[in-house]
Every structure is written in C-alpha cells, then in structure tokens.
Amino acid sequence: MTAPETRSATPADLLPKRPRGRPRKTEGERDDGNRRQDLLAAAARLFRHQGFDATSTRDIAAAVGMHSGSPFYHFKSKSALLFAVVQEGMHAAMARQAQALQPPGLTDPPSAQMRRLIRAHFDTLLGPGNDFIPVMLYESRALTAAQRSALAQLQDDYEAAWTPVLQALHASGELQAPVKVSRLLILGALNWAVQWYDRQKGLSLDELTDAAMALFFARKR
Amino acid sequence: MTAPETRSATPADLLPKRPRGRPRKTEGERDDGNRRQDLLAAAARLFRHQGFDATSTRDIAAAVGMHSGSPFYHFKSKSALLFAVVQEGMHAAMARQAQALQPPGLTDPPSAQMRRLIRAHFDTLLGPGNDFIPVMLYESRALTAAQRSALAQLQDDYEAAWTPVLQALHASGELQAPVKVSRLLILGALNWAVQWYDRQKGLSLDELTDAAMALFFARKR
DNA sequence: CCTACCGATCGGTAGG
DNA sequence: CCTACCGATCGGTAGG
C-alpha cells in the first residue's frame, strides 16, 4: 500500500486567491445584512467541504472578497460564525418540516405523514445549496458547550415531531420495532445519505423516499 | 440565545500535561512495536474525541509520554498516522465480519446471517475501546487522495459481504426495498449509532441488533 | 527517541 | 470594513 505525501488538494474553485476588492455599492445604498449572509453561505460551503478546523477565517473572507480581519466585524469569533450557520440550518429545517405537517395533511394516514416527513428531511439534507445542515451534522463538535446545548434543544424539537407518527405506525403494525430506537435508526439512515447521495446520477429524492418507506414500514394488511 | 466565549473544554483526563519521561525498559529488552501501537491507540482516542485537525502531534506524543518530535520517528507525517489508524480499524472490522460469516453459519437462513452481520458491525462500531472505526467514519476527509482510495477499496470489500445476504432476504420477501439502496440506508442507520449509543445505559448490543432486524425486515410468512 | 529549532499559519485586535 | 500587526501554535526536521 502506498503512502502518498500530499493531502488531497482543496478544489481550487472553492477558494479565490485574493479578495476581489470592495463590493459594488450604489450611492446612498446600504448593504444591510447582505454581507453577513454572504459570509454565512461561504462559511457553510467551506466548513462542509474542508471541515471547520481546516477552514481559516481568511479562507472565508477571501471567498466573499473581504480582507482577513473583516469577518470579525460581523461575527465576534470563528465559533460564533459556525453557530450562526448551524442555527440558520435548523431554522430552515424546521420551517420545511412544518410545511410537511400542515393542517390539511394531518388527517392523512400515518404512512402518508411519514412519507412527507422523510421527503422534507431529504430536501433539507440533500437539496441544492443546502450546506447548513451537513455542517451541523458533522462539525458541531467545534461548538462551545453552551452553543451545543442550545443546538440540542432545536434538534430535540425537530425530532419530537417524528414520535407521534411513529407511534401511530407502530399501533397499526406497519412499524415492528420499538418507537424510540426506530426514530434513532431511521434518522441515522437518512442523515448518512449526505455521505453517499449524488444528485447528478441515480435516484431522485422521491425514489429515495420510496425506498426508505419500503425498507422501514410493512405494507398494511 | 447566548453566545458563549470558550470552546467546550477538552476533557482534562484525555491529555496528560507533560511527557512522563522514558517508558520503563528492562535491561536488554526491546520495545519492539509496542511504542508504535501506543501511538496508534492514543491517536485514535484523540482523533475520535477532538477531531484530526484539532489534535496536535504534540497531544499524541504527550499521551504516550514522548516529546514533541518523537512521533515522527515512527510515522513520517500526521496524515500517515491517521491512515494507519484507519487501516487498523478496517482490518479488525473485516476479521470480525469474517468470523460472523464462518462456514457453519453459511447454511443458516438469510435472516440469521444478517443478524450476525449486524451484530458484528455493532461490535466493531460500539465495542469498548474501538475508536478506530469511528475515526474512519468521521475523519477520513483529512486523508490524502491516494490514502482515501486505498481505504475505499477496503470499504468496498467490507460492504460487498452484505449484498448476497440482502439479495436472499429480498427474494424471500423479508426485505421489501431494492437491495442496493437498502444496503446504503441500513449501513447508515448502524453507523449513525456511533453518535448516540451509550454503552452505560439503555440497550445492549443484542437488543439493538434485535431492534434493527425488526425495523428492516418483515417476519417471514 | 530527545533537543532545539524553523517557517508558516492561525484567530483575533487596535485604530482608523 | 481595511491596515497592520501580535502572540500562540503547529507540522516537521537536523543532528545527535
């Protein structure tokens, strides 16, 4: 087995070499929160592909055409930037989940509700440009303890929505394993898709959702 | 929401403050490969709990009572150390898997084979002191491209063993989703357990295996 | 495997 | 948000 010398190259297109200078700003206009949003999106992309520790605040600054010290005008620390990324990801995820469970659908059979929960989760995980939640799943260790416990609260809320649906499926015999451990195993199966799902080729998100439903839940007799 | 200042403290017991001096070495005795093994075990533990980038080679040296430059006498680079950890993890995993599939069991029904595959996988993931595979699952991004492709070969071999068993379960109707995506989803569900499983409280590995079997596979009619 | 060290990089800041 | 900078830390090495 060979032992190569160089760490796999950072995709060059992720990192513009130099700041692009001041962003265009027409007279009297303010940038409002746009620069902050730019930083968040760039940080999410870089944290996802290189990891939190392997991404410098200089990388992030360069990605949005700022100089090295400027991100600290918008965020008081690198870890605060990470927390903002993760927070934004969870808020989007919960909005998407709420849409999946909107009143009209609440009278559907449990399996239809579950299908919509899973489909929404795949959107959140695998939808185009959704780097925020993958960062949350794989980089949260770099958060401070207090940030992590704030995040855990959001995650608990998100996961709690699955329990009544799983209970109904268990009662009908469509779910044959205990509800609590099923929730953990199912969410794990879905979350892991971040590691292997390729939007370009293979399954669509609808097909992936069908496969997950067929794997976890028995057809009703 | 508060924005705390300090990154969550590294558990103090993971990091002895100073080298403990030369390891005891009785007259005429050699350490053979023990020091190398010590480094591997310490690196696995630290990489797992702090991440690769957040662990310095000085941390690893101190954990085994060496001075800062000494790990480079055993490994030519930090990334070579990571690769050795990951390689050792995969070799142990494949040995454990081979045991689960030994000849006497090959005449068992597919569901019994699957149960042993899953149980072996949980041993590999969650058994006491098994930090090597969790490191592989969450830190492989830091490998060089060549190291990563060598690893991918090992992983393919490991996962290939699941396919015939899943095919048999599909043929018998116990597995209702397509084989390929089922393998990906199932392994994801199991791998994610690294994130939440707590050996101290709750389920045993046998109970966890039962739950997984009940979740994924229908009772045979 | 230790000693002593180097060049590079990093998060963060003062002052504007 | 830029300029100019600091102290700390890091992977790695030469020479023994």
Tab-separated table of C-alpha atoms (C1' of nucleotides) in Angstrom, chain A residues 35 66-67 70 73-74, chain D residues 1-6:
chain	number	residue	atom	x	y	z
A	35	ARG	CA	-22.574	40.825	3.643
A	66	MET	CA	-13.088	40.688	2.195
A	67	HIS	CA	-9.742	41.121	3.900
A	70	SER	CA	-13.179	41.792	8.335
A	73	TYR	CA	-16.667	42.893	12.180
A	74	HIS	CA	-19.728	40.703	11.535
D	1	DC	C1'	-14.744	47.145	6.571
D	2	DC	C1'	-9.328	47.801	5.799
D	3	DT	C1'	-4.400	48.093	7.595
D	4	DA	C1'	-1.022	46.377	10.133
D	5	DC	C1'	0.065	43.634	13.496
D	6	DC	C1'	0.649	40.230	17.704
